[in-house]
């Protein structure tokens, strides 16, 4: 949604949502919230442990609950998890409560960025490339549908990407002033 006081980052694992989100938040002087970290904090367990004990369905339930809470806030940068767009109830929350930016990336970049990752259960596959391709096929149409703005990945560092995206957003995001929190 544009204008909006919130900035929501969507896109696949390894797109740099958390690192770029942190830098964008600094640039726009807003708090940055990482949805995975919020779920871990609330649950007291890592994403990997939640998947192990409760399965993906349990994780998605917790993710949706936090997403509903966080998208109700004003004046935040929210870095979502790659699958946060899946639950149908999450989509209007993202669409109607923030300026949604899709951080695109290539499978090559994802594989390179995630090469040492052992924390993402969905990457525990014999063929990571095939898994990432399959997720992209399923999810790209949803990212596209939700995005107010699409940023192509160029393979640059997160620092450079964040600077480039910040200047694009200066032009394209009509930033609404967040209402003062009521006490
Ligand atoms: C997931 C992405 C992860 C995390 C979980 C599931 C997904 O977040 O939420 O492992 O379904 O793509 P990142 O996109 O931040 O890696």
mmCIF file of C-alpha atoms and ligand atoms in Angstrom:
data_model
loop_
_atom_site.group_PDB
_atom_site.id
_atom_site.type_symbol
_atom_site.label_atom_id
_atom_site.label_comp_id
_atom_site.label_asym_id
_atom_site.label_seq_id
_atom_site.Cartn_x
_atom_site.Cartn_y
_atom_site.Cartn_z
ATOM 1 C CA UNK A 1 0.000 0.000 0.000
ATOM 2 C CA UNK A 2 1.252 3.468 -0.825
ATOM 3 C CA UNK A 3 1.303 5.738 1.119
ATOM 4 C CA UNK A 4 2.066 3.805 4.275
ATOM 5 C CA UNK A 5 4.123 4.240 7.427
ATOM 6 C CA UNK A 6 5.424 0.661 7.248
ATOM 7 C CA UNK A 7 7.905 -1.021 4.985
ATOM 8 C CA UNK A 8 7.515 -4.787 4.520
ATOM 9 C CA UNK A 9 10.221 -6.846 2.842
ATOM 10 C CA UNK A 10 9.210 -10.081 1.140
ATOM 11 C CA UNK A 11 11.167 -12.545 -0.966
ATOM 12 C CA UNK A 12 12.921 -15.886 -0.769
ATOM 13 C CA UNK A 13 15.546 -17.216 1.632
ATOM 14 C CA UNK A 14 18.933 -15.715 0.919
ATOM 15 C CA UNK A 15 17.575 -12.528 -0.654
ATOM 16 C CA UNK A 16 19.101 -10.497 2.174
ATOM 17 C CA UNK A 17 15.799 -9.389 3.729
ATOM 18 C CA UNK A 18 17.175 -9.234 7.279
ATOM 19 C CA UNK A 19 20.481 -7.494 6.513
ATOM 20 C CA UNK A 20 18.973 -5.101 3.996
ATOM 21 C CA UNK A 21 16.013 -4.506 6.336
ATOM 22 C CA UNK A 22 18.367 -3.491 9.140
ATOM 23 C CA UNK A 23 20.146 -1.015 6.929
ATOM 24 C CA UNK A 24 16.934 0.413 5.470
ATOM 25 C CA UNK A 25 15.566 0.839 8.985
ATOM 26 C CA UNK A 26 18.673 2.805 9.901
ATOM 27 C CA UNK A 27 18.347 4.925 6.798
ATOM 28 C CA UNK A 28 14.696 5.754 7.462
ATOM 29 C CA UNK A 29 15.186 5.917 11.219
ATOM 30 C CA UNK A 30 12.637 3.217 11.973
ATOM 31 C CA UNK A 31 12.807 0.099 14.136
ATOM 32 C CA UNK A 32 13.560 -3.079 12.215
ATOM 33 C CA UNK A 33 11.755 -6.266 13.158
ATOM 34 C CA UNK A 34 12.755 -9.642 11.820
ATOM 35 C CA UNK A 35 9.759 -11.970 11.737
ATOM 36 C CA UNK A 36 11.780 -15.183 12.264
ATOM 37 C CA UNK A 37 13.597 -13.626 15.222
ATOM 38 C CA UNK A 38 10.257 -12.462 16.666
ATOM 39 C CA UNK A 39 8.842 -16.001 16.381
ATOM 40 C CA UNK A 40 11.960 -17.421 18.052
ATOM 41 C CA UNK A 41 11.805 -14.892 20.847
ATOM 42 C CA UNK A 42 8.101 -15.477 21.471
ATOM 43 C CA UNK A 43 8.461 -19.260 21.352
ATOM 44 C CA UNK A 44 11.802 -19.556 23.114
ATOM 45 C CA UNK A 45 12.997 -21.982 20.443
ATOM 46 C CA UNK A 46 14.792 -21.740 17.117
ATOM 47 C CA UNK A 47 12.924 -21.974 13.823
ATOM 48 C CA UNK A 48 14.642 -25.315 13.214
ATOM 49 C CA UNK A 49 13.451 -26.665 16.584
ATOM 50 C CA UNK A 50 9.889 -25.458 15.974
ATOM 51 C CA UNK A 51 9.870 -27.286 12.623
ATOM 52 C CA UNK A 52 11.269 -30.391 14.287
ATOM 53 C CA UNK A 53 8.711 -30.513 17.083
ATOM 54 C CA UNK A 54 5.597 -28.984 15.548
ATOM 55 C CA UNK A 55 6.248 -29.434 11.856
ATOM 56 C CA UNK A 56 5.915 -26.702 9.247
ATOM 57 C CA UNK A 57 2.233 -26.239 10.141
ATOM 58 C CA UNK A 58 3.138 -25.331 13.732
ATOM 59 C CA UNK A 59 5.730 -22.843 12.547
ATOM 60 C CA UNK A 60 3.297 -21.250 10.070
ATOM 61 C CA UNK A 61 0.709 -20.847 12.817
ATOM 62 C CA UNK A 62 3.193 -19.029 15.024
ATOM 63 C CA UNK A 63 4.470 -16.979 12.090
ATOM 64 C CA UNK A 64 0.928 -15.870 11.146
ATOM 65 C CA UNK A 65 0.129 -14.928 14.721
ATOM 66 C CA UNK A 66 3.204 -12.688 14.972
ATOM 67 C CA UNK A 67 2.627 -11.274 11.505
ATOM 68 C CA UNK A 68 -0.893 -10.209 12.521
ATOM 69 C CA UNK A 69 0.493 -8.442 15.596
ATOM 70 C CA UNK A 70 3.401 -6.763 13.885
ATOM 71 C CA UNK A 71 1.548 -5.562 10.793
ATOM 72 C CA UNK A 72 -0.901 -3.810 13.138
ATOM 73 C CA UNK A 73 1.928 -1.514 14.238
ATOM 74 C CA UNK A 74 2.923 1.746 12.587
ATOM 75 C CA UNK A 75 6.332 2.969 11.522
ATOM 76 C CA UNK A 76 8.329 -0.259 11.281
ATOM 77 C CA UNK A 77 10.491 -2.097 8.799
ATOM 78 C CA UNK A 78 9.446 -5.757 8.831
ATOM 79 C CA UNK A 79 11.723 -8.389 7.290
ATOM 80 C CA UNK A 80 9.442 -11.379 6.732
ATOM 81 C CA UNK A 81 10.438 -15.017 6.253
ATOM 82 C CA UNK A 82 10.332 -16.410 2.723
ATOM 83 C CA UNK A 83 7.140 -18.380 3.358
ATOM 84 C CA UNK A 84 5.238 -15.714 5.280
ATOM 85 C CA UNK A 85 3.231 -14.896 2.148
ATOM 86 C CA UNK A 86 1.795 -18.414 1.983
ATOM 87 C CA UNK A 87 -1.019 -18.249 4.521
ATOM 88 C CA UNK A 88 -3.950 -16.544 2.788
ATOM 89 C CA UNK A 89 -4.816 -14.555 5.920
ATOM 90 C CA UNK A 90 -1.340 -12.958 5.898
ATOM 91 C CA UNK A 91 -1.691 -11.473 2.438
ATOM 92 C CA UNK A 92 -4.238 -8.702 3.084
ATOM 93 C CA UNK A 93 -2.326 -7.831 6.256
ATOM 94 C CA UNK A 94 0.815 -7.257 4.264
ATOM 95 C CA UNK A 95 -0.963 -5.561 1.384
ATOM 96 C CA UNK A 96 -3.105 -3.208 3.441
ATOM 97 C CA UNK A 97 -0.688 -2.305 6.199
ATOM 98 C CA UNK A 98 2.584 -1.545 4.476
ATOM 99 C CA UNK A 99 4.557 -0.676 1.376
ATOM 100 C CA UNK A 100 5.556 -4.157 0.220
ATOM 101 C CA UNK A 101 8.968 -4.562 -1.389
ATOM 102 C CA UNK A 102 9.899 -7.818 -3.101
ATOM 103 C CA UNK A 103 13.631 -8.456 -2.955
ATOM 104 C CA UNK A 104 14.255 -10.596 -5.998
ATOM 105 C CA UNK A 105 17.308 -12.760 -6.276
ATOM 106 C CA UNK A 106 18.649 -15.462 -8.542
ATOM 107 C CA UNK A 107 18.930 -19.108 -7.544
ATOM 108 C CA UNK A 108 22.723 -18.730 -7.957
ATOM 109 C CA UNK A 109 22.826 -15.912 -5.414
ATOM 110 C CA UNK A 110 20.637 -17.863 -3.005
ATOM 111 C CA UNK A 111 22.853 -20.932 -3.259
ATOM 112 C CA UNK A 112 25.961 -18.835 -2.698
ATOM 113 C CA UNK A 113 24.537 -16.928 0.261
ATOM 114 C CA UNK A 114 23.109 -20.025 1.913
ATOM 115 C CA UNK A 115 25.992 -22.369 1.241
ATOM 116 C CA UNK A 116 26.895 -22.771 4.910
ATOM 117 C CA UNK A 117 23.362 -22.511 6.269
ATOM 118 C CA UNK A 118 22.148 -25.325 8.511
ATOM 119 C CA UNK A 119 19.327 -23.358 10.167
ATOM 120 C CA UNK A 120 16.706 -23.475 7.443
ATOM 121 C CA UNK A 121 14.707 -26.700 7.530
ATOM 122 C CA UNK A 122 13.377 -26.255 3.994
ATOM 123 C CA UNK A 123 16.934 -26.377 2.689
ATOM 124 C CA UNK A 124 17.502 -29.816 4.173
ATOM 125 C CA UNK A 125 17.085 -31.398 0.775
ATOM 126 C CA UNK A 126 19.402 -33.621 -1.231
ATOM 127 C CA UNK A 127 19.255 -31.144 -4.103
ATOM 128 C CA UNK A 128 19.154 -27.583 -2.808
ATOM 129 C CA UNK A 129 18.952 -26.056 -6.244
ATOM 130 C CA UNK A 130 15.895 -28.134 -7.122
ATOM 131 C CA UNK A 131 14.275 -27.215 -3.806
ATOM 132 C CA UNK A 132 14.879 -23.486 -4.324
ATOM 133 C CA UNK A 133 13.581 -23.696 -7.888
ATOM 134 C CA UNK A 134 10.458 -25.474 -6.707
ATOM 135 C CA UNK A 135 9.842 -22.847 -3.987
ATOM 136 C CA UNK A 136 10.350 -20.052 -6.528
ATOM 137 C CA UNK A 137 7.826 -21.617 -8.898
ATOM 138 C CA UNK A 138 5.249 -21.823 -6.130
ATOM 139 C CA UNK A 139 5.926 -18.479 -4.486
ATOM 140 C CA UNK A 140 7.019 -15.999 -7.145
ATOM 141 C CA UNK A 141 3.429 -15.445 -8.351
ATOM 142 C CA UNK A 142 2.420 -14.580 -4.774
ATOM 143 C CA UNK A 143 5.391 -12.240 -4.275
ATOM 144 C CA UNK A 144 4.510 -10.567 -7.563
ATOM 145 C CA UNK A 145 0.861 -10.164 -6.646
ATOM 146 C CA UNK A 146 1.655 -8.619 -3.268
ATOM 147 C CA UNK A 147 4.523 -6.340 -4.216
ATOM 148 C CA UNK A 148 4.097 -2.582 -4.445
ATOM 149 C CA UNK A 149 7.679 -2.413 -5.625
ATOM 150 C CA UNK A 150 10.103 -4.975 -7.044
ATOM 151 C CA UNK A 151 13.862 -4.757 -6.560
ATOM 152 C CA UNK A 152 16.073 -6.892 -8.753
ATOM 153 C CA UNK A 153 19.062 -8.485 -7.108
ATOM 154 C CA UNK A 154 22.331 -7.696 -8.831
ATOM 155 C CA UNK A 155 24.715 -9.858 -6.841
ATOM 156 C CA UNK A 156 26.162 -6.863 -4.983
ATOM 157 C CA UNK A 157 26.801 -6.891 -1.218
ATOM 158 C CA UNK A 158 23.899 -6.276 1.158
ATOM 159 C CA UNK A 159 25.490 -2.942 2.035
ATOM 160 C CA UNK A 160 25.485 -1.765 -1.589
ATOM 161 C CA UNK A 161 22.057 -3.232 -2.228
ATOM 162 C CA UNK A 162 20.641 -1.405 0.793
ATOM 163 C CA UNK A 163 22.069 1.930 -0.366
ATOM 164 C CA UNK A 164 20.645 1.412 -3.860
ATOM 165 C CA UNK A 165 17.247 0.347 -2.521
ATOM 166 C CA UNK A 166 17.109 3.236 -0.043
ATOM 167 C CA UNK A 167 17.506 5.734 -2.850
ATOM 168 C CA UNK A 168 14.860 3.949 -4.944
ATOM 169 C CA UNK A 169 12.488 4.004 -1.988
ATOM 170 C CA UNK A 170 13.137 7.703 -1.417
ATOM 171 C CA UNK A 171 11.477 8.154 -4.796
ATOM 172 C CA UNK A 172 8.813 5.468 -4.788
ATOM 173 C CA UNK A 173 7.671 4.989 -1.218
ATOM 174 C CA UNK A 174 5.284 7.702 -0.058
ATOM 175 C CA UNK A 175 6.109 7.526 3.559
ATOM 176 C CA UNK A 176 3.172 8.308 5.824
ATOM 177 C CA UNK A 177 3.830 9.708 9.256
ATOM 178 C CA UNK A 178 3.121 7.074 11.885
ATOM 179 C CA UNK A 179 0.427 8.097 14.333
ATOM 180 C CA UNK A 180 1.751 8.723 17.828
ATOM 181 C CA UNK A 181 1.383 5.607 19.982
ATOM 182 C CA UNK A 182 -1.407 5.920 22.504
ATOM 183 C CA UNK A 183 -0.410 5.365 26.108
HETATM 184 C C1 LIG B 1 11.317 -20.070 5.251
HETATM 185 C C2 LIG B 1 12.213 -19.035 5.299
HETATM 186 C C3 LIG B 1 12.965 -18.701 6.522
HETATM 187 C C4 LIG B 1 12.214 -19.174 7.767
HETATM 188 C C5 LIG B 1 11.849 -20.614 7.650
HETATM 189 C C6 LIG B 1 10.989 -20.913 6.426
HETATM 190 C C7 LIG B 1 10.603 -20.319 3.965
HETATM 191 O O1 LIG B 1 13.164 -17.285 6.598
HETATM 192 O O2 LIG B 1 11.061 -18.416 7.975
HETATM 193 O O3 LIG B 1 13.047 -21.360 7.607
HETATM 194 O O4 LIG B 1 9.547 -20.962 3.997
HETATM 195 O O5 LIG B 1 11.100 -19.856 2.916
HETATM 196 P P1 LIG B 1 14.188 -16.459 5.630
HETATM 197 O O6 LIG B 1 13.452 -16.155 4.359
HETATM 198 O O7 LIG B 1 14.481 -15.242 6.414
HETATM 199 O O8 LIG B 1 15.358 -17.328 5.408
#
